[in-house]
């Protein structure tokens, strides 16, 4: 089926990559041999003998490729290429940059299916979700293409005919460091505002999901971006450290865990480099007794089981008001048990594979710990083996709902990052707000209620950067996304992100004589 869909593709390289990944489904052999590093306008093999890591396809457990890790030489080459491109790109008008970005968005749209299929092979999520991720990436680039020509400063009239004005200028070469849960979407969310502001970028994907970032690099190049404008270096902690410490990197944007974010912030501080950090979450979803229970259940499912629960903003602490708890629990368990698990390339699948074997084991261990601490497993929480023999080595589990949870349990306090929903009961608004805010994290929060006044009153008091009323995990690119407290610094998307990828210069113009004290 996948090969038939790709047969009409005119872009040979991407088709070869996806076709190779499909061969892994049938044979388990190493398939992707094209280099996944990209700088100065083309894919690059690491010339010196370097360490390599196996990358596995989540759906099958097959080795997908051997990843060549970039060291100092490769990082230097990529940054040098980006620095050269910056000199040209930053001098272009916003309209000229916008044309390139719009062309890139059109290329993504024309290649939507093959990119989505490659993302499935890369990450393990369902094809339905992968298509939405590709759409989000395209829309983000389109949005910032529109913003590129609107960048402007301010004119301030002063006494005696003198005046001042401000200029919004690019930072230079920006480093982007991506996470493995939304590989293609994240690379677009980071690169689009950076490029719109006139910066260039060196991007490091997660070594767990390295495959699709290079597709965007090729798309930017095909759209007419100057060589070196957007570059991809593969690697793990060492490669990321080289980027953070590099003297020609002007800013670092990172999506990932809190501990890694803390290290990146510390490294960037040595060079007084600005950072954008989109980190972890343990977000509350509050469901009041006057809610539309059907919509609340839908919201809870969207808040916990998107991308196999591997979403930083997930509302994994589901607080349900006591009077509707039995009705809610019955319906949410029924709907969770009906989720179709299996081959992520099938249209009928709603939950694919977790990203890796170690991560699957970690998530399952949280379920076991929850049982030891007194939580009740109402459904799921077990390894799942699909009927298709080609998928028996994949990293699957059944989505889990935990009842009888309390605030002190490990499953309620720590970010699990898997398909595990912890349900807690509450009685009063004041009580639930205190409990919801009792965390060092503050990425997202949600509330379901028919009472509009209560909805806004509660949201005002929730200490979280992204809040949802009567919905959850909706992230249009037009609005900012980011967290409070230890969930991060800065924002992705929306107009405000321009401030995080540019710097303000103030110019004073004297129209008279200098009034000197000397």
Coordinates of C-alpha atoms in Angstrom, one line a residue:
X1 CA 0.0 0.0 0.0
X2 CA 2.7 2.5 1.0
X3 CA 4.8 1.6 -2.1
X4 CA 1.8 2.2 -4.4
X5 CA 1.2 5.6 -2.8
X6 CA 4.9 6.6 -3.3
X7 CA 5.0 5.3 -6.9
X8 CA 3.8 8.7 -8.3
X9 CA 6.5 10.7 -6.4
X10 CA 8.8 12.7 -8.6
X11 CA 11.3 13.3 -5.8
X12 CA 13.6 10.3 -6.0
X13 CA 15.6 10.7 -2.8
X14 CA 12.6 11.0 -0.4
X15 CA 10.9 8.1 -2.2
X16 CA 14.0 6.0 -1.8
X17 CA 14.2 6.8 1.9
X18 CA 10.6 5.8 2.5
X19 CA 10.8 2.8 0.3
X20 CA 13.9 1.6 2.2
X21 CA 12.0 2.1 5.5
X22 CA 9.3 -0.1 4.2
X23 CA 11.7 -2.8 3.3
X24 CA 12.6 -2.8 7.0
X25 CA 9.0 -3.8 7.7
X26 CA 9.4 -6.9 5.7
X27 CA 13.1 -7.9 6.2
X28 CA 14.5 -6.2 9.3
X29 CA 17.6 -5.2 7.4
X30 CA 19.4 -1.9 7.6
X31 CA 17.9 0.3 5.0
X32 CA 18.5 4.0 5.1
X33 CA 22.1 4.6 3.9
X34 CA 21.9 8.2 2.6
X35 CA 23.6 10.6 5.0
X36 CA 21.3 12.4 7.5
X37 CA 23.6 15.3 8.1
X38 CA 23.1 18.4 5.9
X39 CA 25.1 21.6 5.5
X40 CA 26.1 24.0 2.8
X41 CA 23.3 22.9 0.6
X42 CA 23.6 19.1 0.6
X43 CA 23.7 15.9 2.6
X44 CA 27.1 15.2 4.1
X45 CA 28.8 12.0 5.2
X46 CA 31.1 12.3 8.2
X47 CA 34.5 12.1 6.6
X48 CA 36.6 11.1 9.7
X49 CA 36.0 7.8 11.4
X50 CA 33.2 8.4 13.9
X51 CA 31.0 6.6 16.3
X52 CA 27.7 5.3 15.0
X53 CA 24.5 4.5 16.7
X54 CA 21.7 2.1 15.7
X55 CA 18.4 3.8 15.1
X56 CA 15.4 1.5 15.5
X57 CA 12.0 1.7 13.8
X58 CA 9.5 1.7 16.7
X59 CA 6.7 -0.2 14.9
X60 CA 9.0 -3.2 14.2
X61 CA 12.0 -3.0 16.4
X62 CA 14.1 -3.3 13.2
X63 CA 17.3 -1.3 12.8
X64 CA 16.4 1.6 10.5
X65 CA 19.9 3.1 10.0
X66 CA 23.3 3.7 11.5
X67 CA 23.5 7.3 12.7
X68 CA 26.8 9.1 12.1
X69 CA 27.4 11.4 15.0
X70 CA 28.8 14.9 14.3
X71 CA 31.9 16.0 16.2
X72 CA 33.7 19.3 16.4
X73 CA 34.8 19.3 12.8
X74 CA 31.3 18.7 11.5
X75 CA 29.7 21.2 13.8
X76 CA 32.2 23.8 12.8
X77 CA 31.5 23.2 9.1
X78 CA 27.8 23.5 9.6
X79 CA 28.1 26.7 11.7
X80 CA 30.5 28.2 9.1
X81 CA 28.0 27.5 6.4
X82 CA 25.2 29.1 8.4
X83 CA 27.3 32.1 9.2
X84 CA 28.1 32.6 5.5
X85 CA 24.4 32.3 4.5
X86 CA 23.4 34.7 7.3
X87 CA 25.3 37.5 5.7
X88 CA 23.2 37.2 2.6
X89 CA 19.8 36.2 4.1
X90 CA 19.8 38.9 6.7
X91 CA 20.2 41.6 4.0
X92 CA 17.2 40.4 2.1
X93 CA 13.9 42.2 2.5
X94 CA 11.1 40.5 4.5
X95 CA 9.2 40.0 1.2
X96 CA 12.1 38.2 -0.4
X97 CA 12.5 35.9 2.6
X98 CA 8.8 35.3 2.6
X99 CA 8.8 34.1 -1.0
X100 CA 11.3 31.4 -0.2
X101 CA 9.4 30.3 2.9
X102 CA 6.1 30.2 0.9
X103 CA 7.7 28.1 -1.7
X104 CA 8.9 25.7 1.0
X105 CA 5.4 25.5 2.5
X106 CA 4.1 24.6 -1.0
X107 CA 6.7 21.9 -1.4
X108 CA 5.7 20.4 2.0
X109 CA 2.0 20.4 1.0
X110 CA 2.8 18.6 -2.3
X111 CA 4.9 16.0 -0.4
X112 CA 2.5 15.7 2.6
X113 CA 1.9 12.0 2.3
X114 CA 5.5 10.8 1.9
X115 CA 6.8 13.1 4.7
X116 CA 4.0 11.8 7.0
X117 CA 4.8 8.2 6.1
X118 CA 8.5 8.8 6.8
X119 CA 7.5 10.4 10.2
X120 CA 5.6 7.2 11.0
X121 CA 8.6 5.1 10.3
X122 CA 10.8 7.6 12.2
X123 CA 8.6 8.0 15.3
X124 CA 6.0 5.3 15.5
X125 CA 2.9 7.5 15.7
X126 CA -0.2 6.8 13.6
X127 CA -0.3 8.1 10.0
X128 CA -3.4 10.1 10.9
X129 CA -1.4 12.1 13.5
X130 CA 1.7 12.3 11.3
X131 CA -0.3 14.0 8.6
X132 CA -1.5 16.6 11.1
X133 CA 2.1 17.2 12.2
X134 CA 3.1 17.8 8.6
X135 CA 0.2 20.2 8.3
X136 CA 1.3 22.1 11.4
X137 CA 4.8 22.4 10.1
X138 CA 3.5 23.8 6.8
X139 CA 1.1 26.2 8.5
X140 CA 3.9 27.5 10.8
X141 CA 6.2 28.3 7.8
X142 CA 3.3 30.0 6.0
X143 CA 2.4 32.0 9.1
X144 CA 6.0 33.3 9.6
X145 CA 6.3 34.0 5.9
X146 CA 3.5 36.4 6.4
X147 CA 5.1 37.9 9.5
X148 CA 8.5 38.4 7.7
X149 CA 7.4 41.5 5.8
X150 CA 5.8 43.1 8.9
X151 CA 8.9 43.4 11.0
X152 CA 9.4 47.0 12.0
X153 CA 10.6 49.3 14.7
X154 CA 9.2 52.5 16.3
X155 CA 9.7 56.2 15.7
X156 CA 9.8 58.5 18.8
X157 CA 9.7 62.2 18.3
X158 CA 11.8 64.1 20.8
X159 CA 12.3 67.8 21.8
X160 CA 13.9 70.3 19.3
X161 CA 13.2 68.2 16.3
X162 CA 15.4 65.3 17.4
X163 CA 14.1 61.8 17.3
X164 CA 14.8 58.2 18.0
X165 CA 13.9 55.0 16.2
X166 CA 14.3 51.3 16.9
X167 CA 15.3 48.6 14.5
X168 CA 14.5 44.9 14.9
X169 CA 17.5 43.0 13.8
X170 CA 18.3 39.3 13.5
X171 CA 20.6 37.5 16.1
X172 CA 22.8 35.6 13.7
X173 CA 23.3 31.8 13.6
X174 CA 20.7 30.1 15.9
X175 CA 20.9 26.6 17.2
X176 CA 17.8 24.4 17.3
X177 CA 17.8 21.2 19.4
X178 CA 14.7 19.0 18.8
X179 CA 12.8 16.3 20.7
X180 CA 11.7 12.9 19.4
X181 CA 8.0 13.2 19.9
X182 CA 7.3 15.6 17.1
X183 CA 10.4 15.5 14.9
X184 CA 9.1 17.2 11.7
X185 CA 6.8 19.7 13.4
X186 CA 9.4 20.8 15.9
X187 CA 12.0 21.5 13.3
X188 CA 9.5 23.8 11.5
X189 CA 8.4 25.5 14.7
X190 CA 12.0 26.4 15.4
X191 CA 13.2 27.3 12.0
X192 CA 10.3 29.3 10.6
X193 CA 10.4 32.2 13.1
X194 CA 14.2 32.2 13.0
X195 CA 14.4 32.4 9.2
X196 CA 11.6 35.0 9.1
X197 CA 13.6 37.3 11.3
X198 CA 16.7 37.0 9.0
X199 CA 18.7 34.4 11.0
X200 CA 20.2 31.2 9.8
X201 CA 20.0 27.9 11.8
X202 CA 21.9 24.7 12.6
X203 CA 19.5 22.1 13.9
X204 CA 20.2 19.0 15.8
X205 CA 17.4 16.4 15.9
X206 CA 17.0 13.8 18.6
X207 CA 19.3 10.8 17.9
X208 CA 16.2 8.6 18.4
X209 CA 14.3 10.2 15.5
X210 CA 16.9 11.6 13.1
X211 CA 15.3 10.9 9.7
X212 CA 12.8 13.7 8.8
X213 CA 14.7 16.9 9.7
X214 CA 16.9 16.5 6.7
X215 CA 13.8 16.4 4.5
X216 CA 13.0 20.0 5.6
X217 CA 16.6 21.0 4.9
X218 CA 16.3 19.8 1.4
X219 CA 12.9 21.5 1.0
X220 CA 14.3 24.8 2.1
X221 CA 17.2 24.4 -0.4
X222 CA 14.8 23.5 -3.2
X223 CA 12.7 26.5 -2.4
X224 CA 15.6 28.8 -3.1
X225 CA 17.2 29.3 0.3
X226 CA 20.9 30.2 0.1
X227 CA 23.4 27.4 0.8
X228 CA 23.9 27.0 4.5
X229 CA 20.8 28.8 5.6
X230 CA 19.4 25.7 7.3
X231 CA 21.7 22.9 8.4
X232 CA 21.3 19.6 10.2
X233 CA 23.9 18.0 12.4
X234 CA 23.1 14.6 14.0
X235 CA 24.3 13.5 17.4
X236 CA 23.6 13.2 21.0
X237 CA 24.7 15.1 24.1
X238 CA 28.2 15.8 22.8
X239 CA 27.0 17.4 19.6
X240 CA 24.5 19.5 21.5
X241 CA 27.2 20.7 23.9
X242 CA 29.4 21.7 20.9
X243 CA 26.5 23.8 19.5
X244 CA 25.8 25.5 22.9
X245 CA 29.4 26.4 23.4
X246 CA 30.2 27.4 19.9
X247 CA 31.2 31.1 19.8
X248 CA 29.3 31.8 16.5
X249 CA 26.0 30.5 17.9
X250 CA 23.9 33.5 18.9
X251 CA 20.9 31.7 20.5
X252 CA 19.8 28.2 21.5
X253 CA 16.2 26.9 21.2
X254 CA 15.6 23.5 22.9
X255 CA 12.6 21.2 23.3
X256 CA 13.0 18.3 25.7
X257 CA 13.3 17.3 29.4
X258 CA 13.8 19.7 32.3
X259 CA 17.2 18.3 33.3
X260 CA 18.6 18.7 29.8
X261 CA 17.1 22.2 29.6
X262 CA 18.8 23.1 32.8
X263 CA 22.2 22.0 31.4
X264 CA 21.6 23.9 28.1
X265 CA 20.7 27.1 30.0
X266 CA 23.9 26.7 32.0
X267 CA 26.0 26.2 29.0
X268 CA 24.4 29.1 27.1
X269 CA 25.0 31.4 30.1
X270 CA 28.7 31.1 29.6
X271 CA 28.3 33.1 26.4
X272 CA 25.3 35.2 27.6
X273 CA 23.3 33.5 24.8
X274 CA 19.5 33.8 24.9
X275 CA 17.6 30.6 25.2
X276 CA 14.1 29.3 24.4
X277 CA 13.3 26.3 26.5
X278 CA 10.1 24.2 26.0
X279 CA 10.4 21.6 28.7
X280 CA 8.3 19.0 30.5
X281 CA 4.9 19.1 32.1
X282 CA 2.6 17.4 34.6
X283 CA -0.5 19.3 33.6
X284 CA -3.8 19.3 35.3
X285 CA -7.2 18.8 33.5
X286 CA -10.1 19.9 35.8
X287 CA -13.5 18.6 35.0
X288 CA -16.4 20.2 36.9
X289 CA -19.7 18.6 37.6
X290 CA -21.6 20.8 35.2
X291 CA -19.5 19.8 32.3
X292 CA -20.7 18.1 29.1
X293 CA -19.4 14.7 30.1
X294 CA -19.1 13.5 26.5
X295 CA -16.9 16.4 25.6
X296 CA -15.0 16.1 28.9
X297 CA -14.2 12.4 28.1
X298 CA -13.1 13.4 24.6
X299 CA -10.9 16.1 26.0
X300 CA -9.4 13.7 28.6
X301 CA -8.5 11.2 25.8
X302 CA -7.0 14.0 23.7
X303 CA -5.1 15.2 26.8
X304 CA -3.5 11.8 27.5
X305 CA -3.3 9.6 24.4
X306 CA -2.1 11.7 21.5
X307 CA 1.2 10.3 20.1
X308 CA 1.0 7.4 22.5
X309 CA 0.9 9.8 25.4
X310 CA 4.3 11.2 24.5
X311 CA 3.3 14.9 24.6
X312 CA 4.8 17.4 27.0
X313 CA 1.6 19.4 27.4
X314 CA -0.6 16.3 28.2
X315 CA -3.1 16.8 31.0
X316 CA -2.2 13.6 32.8
X317 CA -3.6 14.6 36.2
X318 CA -7.3 14.5 35.5
X319 CA -9.3 16.0 38.4
X320 CA -13.0 15.1 38.2
X321 CA -15.6 16.6 40.6
X322 CA -16.9 13.9 42.9
X323 CA -20.5 13.8 41.8
X324 CA -19.8 12.9 38.2
X325 CA -16.8 10.7 38.8
X326 CA -18.6 7.3 38.3
X327 CA -20.2 8.4 35.1
X328 CA -16.9 9.9 33.8
X329 CA -14.9 6.8 34.7
X330 CA -17.3 4.4 33.1
X331 CA -17.2 6.3 29.8
X332 CA -13.5 7.1 29.7
X333 CA -12.6 3.4 30.4
X334 CA -14.9 2.2 27.7
X335 CA -13.5 4.7 25.2
X336 CA -9.9 3.9 26.1
X337 CA -10.5 0.2 25.7
X338 CA -11.8 0.8 22.2
X339 CA -8.6 2.6 21.0
X340 CA -7.2 0.7 18.0
X341 CA -3.5 -0.2 18.6
X342 CA -1.2 -1.6 15.9
X343 CA 0.5 -0.8 12.6
X344 CA 0.9 3.0 12.6
X345 CA 0.7 3.0 8.8
X346 CA -2.8 1.7 8.7
X347 CA -5.7 4.3 8.4
X348 CA -7.6 2.5 11.2
X349 CA -4.9 2.7 13.8
X350 CA -5.3 5.3 16.5
X351 CA -2.3 4.4 18.7
X352 CA 1.0 3.3 17.3
X353 CA 4.3 2.3 19.0
X354 CA 6.2 4.1 21.7
X355 CA 9.5 5.5 20.5
X356 CA 11.9 3.0 21.9
X357 CA 12.2 -0.2 24.0
X358 CA 13.9 1.6 27.0
X359 CA 11.1 4.2 27.0
X360 CA 8.4 1.5 26.8
X361 CA 9.9 -0.3 29.7
X362 CA 10.1 3.0 31.7
X363 CA 6.4 3.7 31.1
X364 CA 5.4 0.2 32.1
X365 CA 7.4 0.5 35.3
X366 CA 5.4 3.6 36.2
X367 CA 2.2 1.5 36.0
X368 CA 3.7 -1.2 38.2
X369 CA 4.8 1.5 40.7
X370 CA 1.3 3.0 40.7
X371 CA -0.2 -0.4 41.6
X372 CA 2.2 -0.8 44.5
X373 CA 1.2 2.6 45.8
X374 CA -2.5 1.8 45.8
X375 CA -3.7 3.0 42.4
X376 CA -6.2 0.8 40.5
X377 CA -5.5 -0.2 36.9
X378 CA -9.0 0.2 35.4
X379 CA -7.7 -0.8 31.9
X380 CA -4.5 -1.2 29.9
X381 CA -1.0 -0.7 31.1
X382 CA 0.4 -3.9 29.6
X383 CA 2.7 -4.7 26.7
X384 CA 0.7 -5.2 23.5
X385 CA 1.7 -7.5 20.7
X386 CA 0.0 -6.9 17.4
X387 CA -1.3 -9.9 15.4
X388 CA 0.9 -9.0 12.4
X389 CA 4.1 -11.0 12.8
X390 CA 6.2 -8.2 11.3
X391 CA 5.3 -6.0 14.2
X392 CA 6.0 -8.4 17.1
X393 CA 9.3 -6.7 17.8
X394 CA 7.7 -3.2 18.1
X395 CA 7.2 -1.1 21.2
X396 CA 3.5 -1.2 21.9
X397 CA 1.4 -1.0 25.1
X398 CA -2.3 -0.7 25.8
X399 CA -3.4 2.7 26.9
X400 CA -3.9 2.8 30.7
X401 CA -6.4 4.5 33.0
X402 CA -5.5 4.6 36.7
X403 CA -8.2 5.2 39.4
X404 CA -8.0 5.8 43.1
X405 CA -5.0 8.1 42.6
X406 CA -3.8 10.5 45.2
X407 CA -1.6 13.6 44.9
X408 CA 1.4 11.9 46.6
X409 CA 1.6 8.9 44.2
X410 CA 4.6 8.8 41.8
X411 CA 2.3 8.5 38.8
X412 CA 0.7 11.8 39.8
X413 CA 3.9 13.7 40.7
X414 CA 6.3 12.6 37.9
X415 CA 6.0 13.0 34.1
X416 CA 5.5 9.5 32.7
X417 CA 5.4 10.5 29.0
X418 CA 3.3 7.6 27.9
X419 CA -0.3 6.6 27.5
X420 CA -1.2 6.6 31.2
X421 CA -4.0 8.7 32.6
X422 CA -4.2 9.3 36.4
X423 CA -7.7 10.2 37.6
X424 CA -8.3 12.0 40.9
X425 CA -11.5 13.3 42.5
X426 CA -12.1 16.7 44.1
X427 CA -15.0 18.5 45.8
X428 CA -14.5 22.3 45.7
X429 CA -13.0 24.8 43.2
X430 CA -10.7 26.2 45.9
X431 CA -9.4 22.7 46.7
X432 CA -8.7 21.6 43.1
X433 CA -6.9 24.9 42.3
X434 CA -4.5 24.4 45.2
X435 CA -3.8 20.8 44.2
X436 CA -3.5 21.6 40.5
X437 CA -0.9 24.2 41.1
X438 CA 1.1 22.1 43.5
X439 CA 3.9 21.2 41.1
X440 CA 7.2 22.7 40.0
X441 CA 6.0 22.5 36.4
X442 CA 3.6 24.7 34.6
X443 CA 3.4 24.0 30.9
X444 CA -0.4 23.5 30.3
X445 CA -3.7 23.2 32.1
X446 CA -7.4 22.7 31.1
X447 CA -10.9 23.1 32.5
X448 CA -14.2 21.8 31.4
X449 CA -17.3 23.6 32.6
X450 CA -20.5 25.2 31.3
X451 CA -20.1 28.1 33.6
X452 CA -18.2 30.7 31.6
X453 CA -17.4 32.9 34.6
X454 CA -15.9 29.9 36.5
X455 CA -13.9 28.9 33.4
X456 CA -12.2 32.3 33.2
X457 CA -11.9 32.6 37.0
X458 CA -10.1 29.2 37.2
X459 CA -7.9 29.8 34.2
X460 CA -6.7 33.1 35.7
X461 CA -5.5 31.2 38.8
X462 CA -3.9 28.3 37.1
X463 CA -0.1 28.6 37.0
X464 CA 0.5 27.4 33.5
X465 CA 1.6 29.0 30.2
X466 CA -1.0 27.3 27.9
X467 CA -4.5 26.8 29.1
X468 CA -7.6 25.3 27.5
X469 CA -11.3 25.8 28.2
X470 CA -13.6 23.0 27.1
X471 CA -10.9 21.5 24.8
X472 CA -7.3 20.2 25.2
X473 CA -4.0 20.0 23.2
X474 CA -5.1 22.4 20.5
X475 CA -2.1 24.3 19.2
X476 CA -2.8 26.6 16.3
X477 CA 0.4 28.2 15.1
X478 CA -1.1 31.7 15.4
X479 CA -1.0 31.6 19.2
X480 CA 2.0 31.3 21.6
X481 CA 2.9 28.0 23.2
X482 CA 5.1 27.6 26.2
X483 CA 5.2 27.2 30.0
X484 CA 5.6 28.8 33.4
X485 CA 8.0 27.8 36.2
X486 CA 10.3 24.9 35.3
X487 CA 8.4 24.1 32.1
X488 CA 10.5 26.6 30.2
X489 CA 11.4 30.1 29.0
X490 CA 10.2 31.9 25.9
X491 CA 7.5 30.9 23.5
X492 CA 7.0 29.0 20.3
X493 CA 4.6 30.2 17.6
X494 CA 2.5 33.4 17.5
X495 CA 3.6 37.0 17.0
X496 CA 5.5 37.2 20.3
X497 CA 8.1 34.6 19.1
X498 CA 9.6 37.3 16.9
X499 CA 11.0 38.9 20.0
X500 CA 12.9 35.7 20.9
X501 CA 14.6 35.5 17.4
X502 CA 15.5 39.1 17.1
X503 CA 17.2 41.9 19.0
X504 CA 16.2 45.6 19.4
X505 CA 18.5 48.4 18.4
X506 CA 17.8 52.0 19.5
X507 CA 19.1 54.9 17.4
X508 CA 19.1 58.5 18.7
X509 CA 19.2 61.3 16.1
X510 CA 20.3 64.8 17.2
X511 CA 18.9 67.5 15.0
X512 CA 20.5 70.4 16.9
X513 CA 23.7 71.3 18.7
X514 CA 25.2 69.1 21.4
X515 CA 24.3 70.3 24.9
X516 CA 27.5 69.5 26.6
X517 CA 28.4 69.7 30.3
X518 CA 32.0 70.0 29.5

